[in-house]
Every structure is written in structure tokens, then in C-alpha cells.
Amino acid sequence: MGLVRILLPVPRAMARLAPGVGRPLLGAALSWCVMPRWVLLRPPPAARRAAWAAELVALYHPSADADRLARALLLRAHGLLLSGRYEEACAAADGALAMPGARPSATQSAFALHTRAQALLFGGRPEEALEAAREAVESYRRAPAPARRERGLGNLPGALRIHALALGALGRTAESVTVYEECASLLRSMSVGESANLYLDHPRVFAELVRGLRVLGRYEEALAVGPEAREAVTGPIVWAAPDVVLTLRVELLTDLAVCESAVGRPADGRETAEEAVAQAHRLAGRSPAVGASQLASALDGLIAVLDELRAYEDELTALRELADVYTRRADDPLLADTLNDIARCLGLTGDPRSALAEGERAVTVARRAADRDPEHHEPQLAWLLANLSLRQQNAEEPESAVATAREAVTLTRRLAERDWTTYQPLAARRLRVLGQALRGTGAYTEALACYEEAETALRELIDDGGDHTAELARTHSRLAATLEKAAHAHLGAGRTAEAVAALRSLLALTRRADGTDVHALCVTAFAEIRAERESVVQVWQRATGEPYPTFVYTRVRGRGSNPAAR
């Protein structure tokens, strides 16, 4: 094809000087340039192919040869598709199909539908693309074996792949995988010559099949396809389309790493994930823009496997590299998430001060994103503020922890005003964080108010049909522990009446809570406080008119074991 391209000025001149001979010759040369058939040579840039296709249409437009003009429009549609000009590609394909007087071959008609389906799909119209892809598949099934000059005009496996992609884009992953499996079966049965024009569809189909099986949780099946998929993304094909194939290789290896980890082989998963990162580095060296995205994806996969293996030092290294990627891309939301993960990892390695510093950086970055776009990024900021408060508590900065938790609660309450169902459970969770921070400063009254507000909110959500029983149980546990701490603190300060009030609240909690830990803590608190100061018995009796409790438990019928205190 390179020679044809170099010699294009010759048929162009002939088309001007001797149209009868030169125009057909120029048309053949331009067609060859738009649809090269030497598959292992690198194709020319998409923009140049689109320009040649436009020249081909202009060449035939004045003529009365509808068949040639229809074919030129079809090649024009293909060139526009390669250039990412999807609306124009769709219009050109429609024009080729509707050309008055044209008698396109079955292969040309199928290719027009195939091109139209791709333009619709990549242009963000998957519902329309699905119908066009189905028509293309049926057209290729009905079409006879193509003539030699039409072998580059698409094929059934390529149309099946677009059909599968459209199904996947619509969330119909199981159906998509079924189509991919049919396509893979066809590819396996084809000879080298028959599959020559499928040099990019072949690796894409197997890599995308592995992805679909992974998404469906069919990990063993994905791993069974893995060796075949690996073979499809290696060899001479890398020379023909290095960026495309390296991207497929990174995605495939990342998916296989996830599958290996999911079936209980995390060590194998780590090795595969590291291979994916190495290939992503190679891609980034060739094409920084594409490589950065793939490197981030590969690092995410490696980080997940390292976390499962509890290889926290290696995980920190990968997380810091990922943070560098997002810093270079100026992607504040993802950078904030990554900094939060770094903080989490540092906390697991026993370095709370460094964890706190990274948590503060995460909040700073998230705040910057929220300032630019509050609607999209304030939820992330609220979450990271709650995490930062916990880290401040771990680093023994109680006053800062309270201030940060207050901001998280305030922000989440505001979010709940516009989406109560989503954010009210999060508000309850962040009230627990604030309650814990307040307890650390000895502000028991405020802490108890936070836990009680969280309990009320969760009960309302449960009454509305939400499944928040686990969150409610955690809230009860924290509330019980805070009441017990408050009772001891009041007693130690000589505030016996306040200690009795806390014990009364604790006893009331046992009568509405469904957690054995709450009941056990109640029994322990009453026994310890009586042993600590006998006078509490008289204060209790004066306040309640009842004897100081001794606990005899009976099993309550119904859900679980809910001891009743009396």
C-alpha cells in the first residue's frame, strides 16, 4: 500500500489528462488506500484515510455510475468512522444504502449496516446500534462468500463483536457474552487466510470475552479462555497496531489478575497484575495519553491484589505511583481517593501520624474539587472528612477530630435534604464518628445526643422498608459503650445522680436493642459501679423507686436471643 500511496500523483494526473483511463485507475488506487489489504503493515492515519475517501466520493460524484458512487460513500463512511466523526459516518452509510439506482452486493449492504452500527455505538446511541448490529449480522449470514475485492468489507465475526459490544453497553452482559462465545467459535474455525482481515477483531473478541466473563463472576471460565486470549494479543500483530494491541494486553492481564485472585490464587494474581503494569509502562512510553489511563487501571488491579495479600509496603509503592499518575492528569477526585487509600495503608502499617498527613492532603484535594463542582464532589468531601476525623482520633488529636467530624455531619445533612434515602444512612454513620470524637474529649452529653439522633434516623429508615439493621446494631453498641463510660466518669467526679441517669439510659437501651454485646455491657456496668461505690444503690432507689437491678435473663421467643433485663 505504501507504493500505491507514493504513486497516487500519477493516476491523479491521468484522471485529469485522460479521464477514460485515469479515473478508474485513480478510483482503484484510492480504494486501496482507504481499505488496505496487507494486514501486517501499519495502516495510515485515520484522518488521511478519511481524506482519500472524500476524494473518492468527489471523483465519482459527477458521474452517473450509482454503483461506484455508493461504494465510494461506503468507503467514506468507513474513513469517517476511523476518524471518530460518527454522525458523518452514519449519514454516509445511510447515503450508500439509499443511493438511487445502485445495486450493491450483499457484502456491501452488510458492510454499510456494520459501519452504521459502529457509528451509532461509538457515538453514544447503543439502543439504535443494537438494531443495526442485528441487521448487519443477519446480512452477513445471508451473504455468499465475498468476491476478492470485497474481502475487506467487514465480516460476520466483526459484526457479531459490535452486536456483543452494544449488548454490553446496555448492561445485558450475559447476552453479550453469549454472542462473544459464538464469535470466538467462528474465529477458531477460520483458516489463517480467512482471518487475515480480522487481525484486530481477533484479539479484541477474546480480550472482551474475558472481560465479560469476569464481570459475570465466571472466573474459572475466564481463566480457561485466558491462554487463547494471551496468544491473540502477541506476535506480529503488535507491529501492525501497537497502541491498540498493547491496550488490549493491559486490559486482558488486569482482568485475568482479578480472576486469579477471585478463585483463591492471589500470588498468581499478583504476578499477572505486575505484568499488566509493565505492559502499561511500555504503552505509556509510546503513547502518554492512552498509556496514563491504562497505567492507572493496571495499578488499581495490582493494588487490589496486594491488599488481599496484605503486602502493605508494596501496596504503598503502587498507590504512590497511582497518585503521581492522577497528579499529572490533574484528576482531583481520583487523586483524593488514592491519597485516602495511602492513608489507610499507612494506618495498617502502624504509622498514624503519616496516615493523618495523607488524610489531610486527601481532604485538601477533595475540597478543591468540591469548590469547582459542589454537586458532584461534596459527597466525596463529606466521606473523606469523616475518615480524617477517625485518623485524627487515632493520632490523639481529639479537638481537631471533633471539628472535622462536625463538618462532615453538617455537609451530609445538607446532602440528605436533597436525597434523603441515599444520604440519611450516611448521616447516621457520620454522627457515630462525631459521637466517638466527642467521647474522646469527655463531652459525653453531646456524644450521647449524636448516637441517639443516629438511632432515630436509622429507625425511620427501617420503618420505610430500608435494610439498616446492621447499622442500627453498631449504633446501639457505640451508644451502650458511651453510656457506660459516662456513668464511670460521673461517678469518678462524684456526680452520683448523673451516673445513675446514665445507668437508667443504659438499662432502657437493653430493652429496645437486639444485641447480646449491649446486654453484656449493661450487666458489667451495673456490677462494676456497685462494686466501685455502694452508695449508688441508695441513689438509684430514690431516683427510680425500684431496687438496684440484679439481672436474671430469660430467652425471648422470636428472632434470635434477646435477653430481657428485670
CSV table of N, CA and C in Angstrom, one decimal, residues 230-361:
chain,number,residue,atom,x,y,z
A,230,ARG,N,-4.3,-14.5,25.6
A,230,ARG,CA,-2.9,-14.1,25.6
A,230,ARG,C,-2.2,-14.2,24.3
A,231,GLU,N,-2.5,-15.4,23.7
A,231,GLU,CA,-1.9,-15.7,22.4
A,231,GLU,C,-2.3,-14.7,21.3
A,232,ALA,N,-3.6,-14.3,21.4
A,232,ALA,CA,-4.2,-13.4,20.4
A,232,ALA,C,-3.6,-12.0,20.5
A,233,VAL,N,-3.1,-11.6,21.6
A,233,VAL,CA,-2.5,-10.2,21.8
A,233,VAL,C,-1.0,-10.2,21.7
A,234,THR,N,-0.4,-11.3,21.1
A,234,THR,CA,1.0,-11.3,21.0
A,234,THR,C,1.3,-11.6,19.5
A,235,GLY,N,2.6,-11.5,19.2
A,235,GLY,CA,3.1,-11.9,17.8
A,235,GLY,C,3.1,-10.7,16.9
A,236,PRO,N,3.2,-10.9,15.6
A,236,PRO,CA,3.3,-9.8,14.6
A,236,PRO,C,2.3,-8.7,14.6
A,237,ILE,N,1.1,-9.0,15.2
A,237,ILE,CA,0.0,-8.1,15.3
A,237,ILE,C,0.4,-6.8,16.0
A,238,VAL,N,1.4,-6.9,17.0
A,238,VAL,CA,1.8,-5.8,17.7
A,238,VAL,C,2.4,-4.7,16.8
A,239,TRP,N,3.1,-5.2,15.8
A,239,TRP,CA,3.8,-4.3,14.8
A,239,TRP,C,2.7,-3.5,14.0
A,240,ALA,N,1.6,-4.2,13.7
A,240,ALA,CA,0.6,-3.6,12.8
A,240,ALA,C,-0.2,-2.5,13.5
A,241,ALA,N,-0.5,-2.7,14.8
A,241,ALA,CA,-1.3,-1.8,15.6
A,241,ALA,C,-0.8,-1.8,17.0
A,242,PRO,N,0.4,-1.2,17.3
A,242,PRO,CA,1.0,-1.4,18.7
A,242,PRO,C,0.1,-0.8,19.8
A,243,ASP,N,-0.4,0.4,19.6
A,243,ASP,CA,-1.2,1.0,20.7
A,243,ASP,C,-2.5,0.3,21.0
A,244,VAL,N,-3.2,-0.2,19.9
A,244,VAL,CA,-4.4,-1.0,20.2
A,244,VAL,C,-4.1,-2.3,20.9
A,245,VAL,N,-3.1,-3.0,20.4
A,245,VAL,CA,-2.8,-4.3,21.0
A,245,VAL,C,-2.2,-4.2,22.4
A,246,LEU,N,-1.4,-3.2,22.6
A,246,LEU,CA,-0.8,-3.1,24.0
A,246,LEU,C,-2.0,-2.7,24.9
A,247,THR,N,-2.9,-1.9,24.5
A,247,THR,CA,-4.0,-1.5,25.4
A,247,THR,C,-4.9,-2.8,25.7
A,248,LEU,N,-5.1,-3.6,24.7
A,248,LEU,CA,-5.8,-4.9,24.9
A,248,LEU,C,-5.1,-5.8,25.9
A,249,ARG,N,-3.8,-5.8,25.7
A,249,ARG,CA,-2.9,-6.7,26.6
A,249,ARG,C,-3.0,-6.2,28.0
A,250,VAL,N,-2.9,-4.9,28.3
A,250,VAL,CA,-3.0,-4.4,29.6
A,250,VAL,C,-4.4,-4.8,30.2
A,251,GLU,N,-5.5,-4.5,29.5
A,251,GLU,CA,-6.8,-4.8,30.0
A,251,GLU,C,-7.0,-6.3,30.2
A,252,LEU,N,-6.5,-7.1,29.3
A,252,LEU,CA,-6.6,-8.6,29.5
A,252,LEU,C,-5.9,-9.0,30.7
A,253,LEU,N,-4.7,-8.6,30.9
A,253,LEU,CA,-3.9,-9.1,32.1
A,253,LEU,C,-4.5,-8.6,33.4
A,254,THR,N,-5.0,-7.4,33.4
A,254,THR,CA,-5.7,-6.9,34.6
A,254,THR,C,-6.9,-7.7,34.9
A,255,ASP,N,-7.7,-8.1,33.9
A,255,ASP,CA,-8.9,-8.9,34.2
A,255,ASP,C,-8.5,-10.3,34.6
A,256,LEU,N,-7.5,-10.9,34.0
A,256,LEU,CA,-7.0,-12.2,34.5
A,256,LEU,C,-6.5,-12.2,35.9
A,257,ALA,N,-5.8,-11.1,36.3
A,257,ALA,CA,-5.3,-10.9,37.7
A,257,ALA,C,-6.5,-10.9,38.6
A,258,VAL,N,-7.6,-10.2,38.3
A,258,VAL,CA,-8.7,-10.2,39.2
A,258,VAL,C,-9.3,-11.6,39.3
A,259,CYS,N,-9.4,-12.3,38.2
A,259,CYS,CA,-10.0,-13.7,38.2
A,259,CYS,C,-9.1,-14.6,39.0
A,260,GLU,N,-7.8,-14.5,38.9
A,260,GLU,CA,-6.9,-15.4,39.7
A,260,GLU,C,-7.1,-15.2,41.2
A,261,SER,N,-7.2,-13.9,41.5
A,261,SER,CA,-7.4,-13.6,42.9
A,261,SER,C,-8.7,-14.1,43.4
A,262,ALA,N,-9.7,-13.9,42.6
A,262,ALA,CA,-11.1,-14.3,43.0
A,262,ALA,C,-11.2,-15.8,43.2
A,263,VAL,N,-10.4,-16.6,42.5
A,263,VAL,CA,-10.5,-18.1,42.7
A,263,VAL,C,-9.5,-18.6,43.7
A,264,GLY,N,-9.0,-17.7,44.5
A,264,GLY,CA,-8.1,-18.1,45.6
A,264,GLY,C,-6.6,-18.3,45.2
A,265,ARG,N,-6.2,-17.6,44.1
A,265,ARG,CA,-4.8,-17.7,43.7
A,265,ARG,C,-4.2,-16.3,43.7
A,266,PRO,N,-4.2,-15.6,44.8
A,266,PRO,CA,-3.7,-14.2,44.8
A,266,PRO,C,-2.2,-14.0,44.4
A,267,ALA,N,-1.4,-15.0,44.7
A,267,ALA,CA,0.0,-14.9,44.3
A,267,ALA,C,0.1,-14.9,42.8
A,268,ASP,N,-0.7,-15.8,42.1
A,268,ASP,CA,-0.7,-15.7,40.6
A,268,ASP,C,-1.3,-14.4,40.2
A,269,GLY,N,-2.3,-14.0,40.9
A,269,GLY,CA,-2.9,-12.7,40.5
A,269,GLY,C,-1.9,-11.5,40.6
A,270,ARG,N,-1.1,-11.6,41.6
A,270,ARG,CA,-0.1,-10.5,41.8
A,270,ARG,C,0.9,-10.5,40.6
A,271,GLU,N,1.4,-11.7,40.2
A,271,GLU,CA,2.3,-11.8,39.1
A,271,GLU,C,1.7,-11.3,37.8
A,272,THR,N,0.4,-11.7,37.6
A,272,THR,CA,-0.2,-11.2,36.4
A,272,THR,C,-0.5,-9.7,36.4
A,273,ALA,N,-0.9,-9.2,37.6
A,273,ALA,CA,-1.1,-7.7,37.7
A,273,ALA,C,0.2,-7.0,37.5
A,274,GLU,N,1.3,-7.5,38.0
A,274,GLU,CA,2.6,-6.8,37.8
A,274,GLU,C,3.0,-6.8,36.3
A,275,GLU,N,2.6,-7.9,35.6
A,275,GLU,CA,2.9,-8.0,34.2
A,275,GLU,C,2.0,-6.9,33.4
A,276,ALA,N,0.8,-6.7,33.9
A,276,ALA,CA,-0.1,-5.7,33.3
A,276,ALA,C,0.5,-4.3,33.5
A,277,VAL,N,1.0,-4.0,34.7
A,277,VAL,CA,1.7,-2.7,35.0
A,277,VAL,C,2.9,-2.5,34.1
A,278,ALA,N,3.7,-3.6,33.9
A,278,ALA,CA,4.9,-3.5,33.0
A,278,ALA,C,4.4,-3.1,31.6
A,279,GLN,N,3.4,-3.8,31.1
A,279,GLN,CA,2.9,-3.5,29.7
A,279,GLN,C,2.3,-2.1,29.6
A,280,ALA,N,1.7,-1.6,30.7
A,280,ALA,CA,1.1,-0.3,30.7
A,280,ALA,C,2.3,0.8,30.7
A,281,HIS,N,3.4,0.5,31.3
A,281,HIS,CA,4.5,1.4,31.3
A,281,HIS,C,5.0,1.4,29.8
A,282,ARG,N,5.1,0.3,29.2
A,282,ARG,CA,5.5,0.2,27.8
A,282,ARG,C,4.6,1.1,26.9
A,283,LEU,N,3.3,0.9,27.1
A,283,LEU,CA,2.3,1.7,26.3
A,283,LEU,C,2.5,3.2,26.6
A,284,ALA,N,2.7,3.6,27.9
A,284,ALA,CA,2.8,5.0,28.2
A,284,ALA,C,4.1,5.6,27.6
A,285,GLY,N,5.1,4.8,27.4
A,285,GLY,CA,6.3,5.3,26.7
A,285,GLY,C,6.0,5.6,25.3
A,286,ARG,N,5.1,4.8,24.7
A,286,ARG,CA,4.8,5.1,23.2
A,286,ARG,C,3.7,6.2,23.1
A,287,SER,N,2.7,6.1,23.9
A,287,SER,CA,1.5,7.0,23.8
A,287,SER,C,1.1,7.5,25.2
A,288,PRO,N,1.7,8.6,25.7
A,288,PRO,CA,1.5,9.0,27.1
A,288,PRO,C,0.0,9.2,27.4
A,289,ALA,N,-0.8,9.7,26.5
A,289,ALA,CA,-2.2,10.0,26.9
A,289,ALA,C,-3.0,8.7,27.1
A,290,VAL,N,-2.8,7.7,26.2
A,290,VAL,CA,-3.5,6.4,26.3
A,290,VAL,C,-2.9,5.6,27.4
A,291,GLY,N,-1.6,5.7,27.5
A,291,GLY,CA,-0.8,4.9,28.5
A,291,GLY,C,-1.2,5.3,29.9
A,292,ALA,N,-1.4,6.6,30.2
A,292,ALA,CA,-1.7,7.0,31.5
A,292,ALA,C,-3.0,6.4,32.0
A,293,SER,N,-4.0,6.4,31.2
A,293,SER,CA,-5.3,5.8,31.6
A,293,SER,C,-5.1,4.3,31.8
A,294,GLN,N,-4.4,3.6,31.0
A,294,GLN,CA,-4.2,2.1,31.1
A,294,GLN,C,-3.3,1.8,32.3
A,295,LEU,N,-2.3,2.7,32.6
A,295,LEU,CA,-1.4,2.5,33.8
A,295,LEU,C,-2.3,2.6,35.0
A,296,ALA,N,-3.1,3.6,35.1
A,296,ALA,CA,-4.0,3.8,36.3
A,296,ALA,C,-4.8,2.5,36.5
A,297,SER,N,-5.4,2.0,35.4
A,297,SER,CA,-6.3,0.8,35.6
A,297,SER,C,-5.4,-0.4,36.0
A,298,ALA,N,-4.2,-0.6,35.5
A,298,ALA,CA,-3.4,-1.7,35.8
A,298,ALA,C,-2.9,-1.6,37.3
A,299,LEU,N,-2.6,-0.3,37.7
A,299,LEU,CA,-2.1,-0.1,39.1
A,299,LEU,C,-3.3,-0.4,40.1
A,300,ASP,N,-4.5,0.0,39.7
A,300,ASP,CA,-5.7,-0.3,40.5
A,300,ASP,C,-5.8,-1.8,40.7
A,301,GLY,N,-5.6,-2.6,39.6
A,301,GLY,CA,-5.7,-4.0,39.8
A,301,GLY,C,-4.6,-4.6,40.7
A,302,LEU,N,-3.4,-4.1,40.5
A,302,LEU,CA,-2.3,-4.6,41.4
A,302,LEU,C,-2.5,-4.2,42.8
A,303,ILE,N,-3.0,-3.0,43.1
A,303,ILE,CA,-3.3,-2.6,44.4
A,303,ILE,C,-4.3,-3.5,45.1
A,304,ALA,N,-5.3,-3.9,44.4
A,304,ALA,CA,-6.4,-4.8,45.0
A,304,ALA,C,-5.8,-6.1,45.4
A,305,VAL,N,-4.9,-6.7,44.5
A,305,VAL,CA,-4.3,-8.0,44.8
A,305,VAL,C,-3.3,-7.8,46.0
A,306,LEU,N,-2.5,-6.8,46.0
A,306,LEU,CA,-1.6,-6.6,47.1
A,306,LEU,C,-2.3,-6.4,48.4
A,307,ASP,N,-3.4,-5.7,48.4
A,307,ASP,CA,-4.2,-5.5,49.6
A,307,ASP,C,-4.7,-6.8,50.1
A,308,GLU,N,-5.2,-7.7,49.2
A,308,GLU,CA,-5.6,-9.0,49.6
A,308,GLU,C,-4.5,-9.8,50.3
A,309,LEU,N,-3.3,-9.7,49.7
A,309,LEU,CA,-2.1,-10.4,50.2
A,309,LEU,C,-1.5,-9.7,51.5
A,310,ARG,N,-2.1,-8.5,51.9
A,310,ARG,CA,-1.6,-7.7,53.0
A,310,ARG,C,-0.1,-7.3,52.8
A,311,ALA,N,0.2,-7.2,51.6
A,311,ALA,CA,1.6,-6.7,51.3
A,311,ALA,C,1.6,-5.2,51.2
A,312,TYR,N,1.4,-4.6,52.4
A,312,TYR,CA,1.1,-3.2,52.5
A,312,TYR,C,2.3,-2.3,52.1
A,313,GLU,N,3.5,-2.7,52.3
A,313,GLU,CA,4.6,-1.8,51.8
A,313,GLU,C,4.6,-1.7,50.3
A,314,ASP,N,4.4,-2.9,49.6
A,314,ASP,CA,4.4,-2.9,48.2
A,314,ASP,C,3.1,-2.1,47.7
A,315,GLU,N,2.0,-2.3,48.4
A,315,GLU,CA,0.8,-1.6,48.1
A,315,GLU,C,1.0,-0.1,48.1
A,316,LEU,N,1.8,0.4,49.2
A,316,LEU,CA,2.1,1.8,49.3
A,316,LEU,C,2.8,2.3,48.1
A,317,THR,N,3.8,1.5,47.6
A,317,THR,CA,4.6,1.9,46.4
A,317,THR,C,3.7,2.1,45.2
A,318,ALA,N,2.8,1.1,45.0
A,318,ALA,CA,1.9,1.2,43.9
A,318,ALA,C,0.9,2.4,44.0
A,319,LEU,N,0.4,2.6,45.2
A,319,LEU,CA,-0.5,3.7,45.5
A,319,LEU,C,0.2,5.1,45.2
A,320,ARG,N,1.4,5.2,45.6
A,320,ARG,CA,2.1,6.5,45.4
A,320,ARG,C,2.3,6.7,43.9
A,321,GLU,N,2.6,5.6,43.1
A,321,GLU,CA,2.7,5.8,41.7
A,321,GLU,C,1.4,6.2,41.1
A,322,LEU,N,0.3,5.6,41.6
A,322,LEU,CA,-1.0,5.9,41.1
A,322,LEU,C,-1.3,7.4,41.4
A,323,ALA,N,-1.0,7.8,42.6
A,323,ALA,CA,-1.2,9.2,42.9
A,323,ALA,C,-0.4,10.1,42.0
A,324,ASP,N,0.8,9.8,41.6
A,324,ASP,CA,1.6,10.6,40.6
A,324,ASP,C,0.8,10.6,39.3
A,325,VAL,N,0.2,9.5,38.8
A,325,VAL,CA,-0.5,9.5,37.6
A,325,VAL,C,-1.6,10.5,37.6
A,326,TYR,N,-2.4,10.4,38.7
A,326,TYR,CA,-3.6,11.3,38.8
A,326,TYR,C,-3.1,12.8,39.0
A,327,THR,N,-2.0,13.0,39.6
A,327,THR,CA,-1.5,14.4,39.8
A,327,THR,C,-1.2,14.9,38.4
A,328,ARG,N,-0.5,14.1,37.6
A,328,ARG,CA,-0.1,14.6,36.2
A,328,ARG,C,-1.4,14.8,35.4
A,329,ARG,N,-2.4,14.1,35.6
A,329,ARG,CA,-3.6,14.2,34.8
A,329,ARG,C,-4.6,15.3,35.4
A,330,ALA,N,-4.2,15.9,36.6
A,330,ALA,CA,-5.0,16.9,37.3
A,330,ALA,C,-6.4,16.3,37.5
A,331,ASP,N,-6.5,15.1,37.9
A,331,ASP,CA,-7.7,14.4,38.3
A,331,ASP,C,-7.9,14.4,39.8
A,332,ASP,N,-8.5,15.6,40.3
A,332,ASP,CA,-8.5,15.7,41.7
A,332,ASP,C,-9.4,14.7,42.4
A,333,PRO,N,-10.6,14.3,41.9
A,333,PRO,CA,-11.4,13.3,42.6
A,333,PRO,C,-10.7,12.0,42.8
A,334,LEU,N,-10.1,11.5,41.7
A,334,LEU,CA,-9.4,10.2,41.8
A,334,LEU,C,-8.1,10.3,42.7
A,335,LEU,N,-7.4,11.5,42.6
A,335,LEU,CA,-6.3,11.7,43.4
A,335,LEU,C,-6.6,11.7,44.9
A,336,ALA,N,-7.8,12.3,45.2
A,336,ALA,CA,-8.2,12.3,46.6
A,336,ALA,C,-8.5,10.9,47.1
A,337,ASP,N,-9.2,10.1,46.3
A,337,ASP,CA,-9.4,8.7,46.7
A,337,ASP,C,-8.1,8.0,46.9
A,338,THR,N,-7.1,8.2,46.1
A,338,THR,CA,-5.9,7.5,46.2
A,338,THR,C,-5.1,7.9,47.4
A,339,LEU,N,-5.1,9.2,47.7
A,339,LEU,CA,-4.5,9.7,48.9
A,339,LEU,C,-5.1,9.1,50.2
A,340,ASN,N,-6.4,8.9,50.1
A,340,ASN,CA,-7.1,8.3,51.2
A,340,ASN,C,-6.7,6.9,51.4
A,341,ASP,N,-6.5,6.2,50.3
A,341,ASP,CA,-6.0,4.8,50.3
A,341,ASP,C,-4.6,4.7,50.9
A,342,ILE,N,-3.8,5.7,50.5
A,342,ILE,CA,-2.4,5.7,51.1
A,342,ILE,C,-2.5,5.9,52.6
A,343,ALA,N,-3.4,6.8,53.0
A,343,ALA,CA,-3.6,7.0,54.5
A,343,ALA,C,-4.0,5.7,55.1
A,344,ARG,N,-5.0,5.0,54.5
A,344,ARG,CA,-5.5,3.7,55.1
A,344,ARG,C,-4.3,2.7,55.2
A,345,CYS,N,-3.5,2.6,54.2
A,345,CYS,CA,-2.4,1.7,54.1
A,345,CYS,C,-1.4,2.0,55.2
A,346,LEU,N,-1.1,3.3,55.4
A,346,LEU,CA,-0.1,3.8,56.4
A,346,LEU,C,-0.7,3.4,57.8
A,347,GLY,N,-1.9,3.6,58.0
A,347,GLY,CA,-2.5,3.2,59.3
A,347,GLY,C,-2.4,1.7,59.6
A,348,LEU,N,-2.5,0.9,58.5
A,348,LEU,CA,-2.3,-0.5,58.7
A,348,LEU,C,-0.9,-0.9,59.0
A,349,THR,N,0.0,-0.1,58.6
A,349,THR,CA,1.4,-0.4,58.8
A,349,THR,C,1.9,0.2,60.2
A,350,GLY,N,1.0,0.8,60.9
A,350,GLY,CA,1.3,1.3,62.2
A,350,GLY,C,2.0,2.7,62.2
A,351,ASP,N,1.6,3.6,61.3
A,351,ASP,CA,2.2,4.9,61.2
A,351,ASP,C,1.0,5.9,61.2
A,352,PRO,N,0.4,6.2,62.3
A,352,PRO,CA,-0.8,7.0,62.4
A,352,PRO,C,-0.5,8.5,62.0
A,353,ARG,N,0.7,9.0,62.3
A,353,ARG,CA,1.0,10.4,62.0
A,353,ARG,C,1.1,10.6,60.5
A,354,SER,N,1.8,9.7,59.8
A,354,SER,CA,1.8,9.8,58.3
A,354,SER,C,0.5,9.6,57.7
A,355,ALA,N,-0.3,8.6,58.3
A,355,ALA,CA,-1.7,8.4,57.8
A,355,ALA,C,-2.5,9.7,57.9
A,356,LEU,N,-2.3,10.4,59.0
A,356,LEU,CA,-3.1,11.6,59.2
A,356,LEU,C,-2.6,12.7,58.2
A,357,ALA,N,-1.4,12.8,57.9
A,357,ALA,CA,-0.9,13.8,56.9
A,357,ALA,C,-1.5,13.5,55.5
A,358,GLU,N,-1.5,12.2,55.1
A,358,GLU,CA,-2.1,11.9,53.8
A,358,GLU,C,-3.6,12.1,53.8
A,359,GLY,N,-4.2,11.8,54.9
A,359,GLY,CA,-5.7,12.1,55.0
A,359,GLY,C,-6.0,13.6,54.9
A,360,GLU,N,-5.1,14.4,55.5
A,360,GLU,CA,-5.3,15.9,55.3
A,360,GLU,C,-5.1,16.3,53.9
A,361,ARG,N,-4.1,15.7,53.2
A,361,ARG,CA,-3.9,16.0,51.8
A,361,ARG,C,-5.2,15.6,51.0
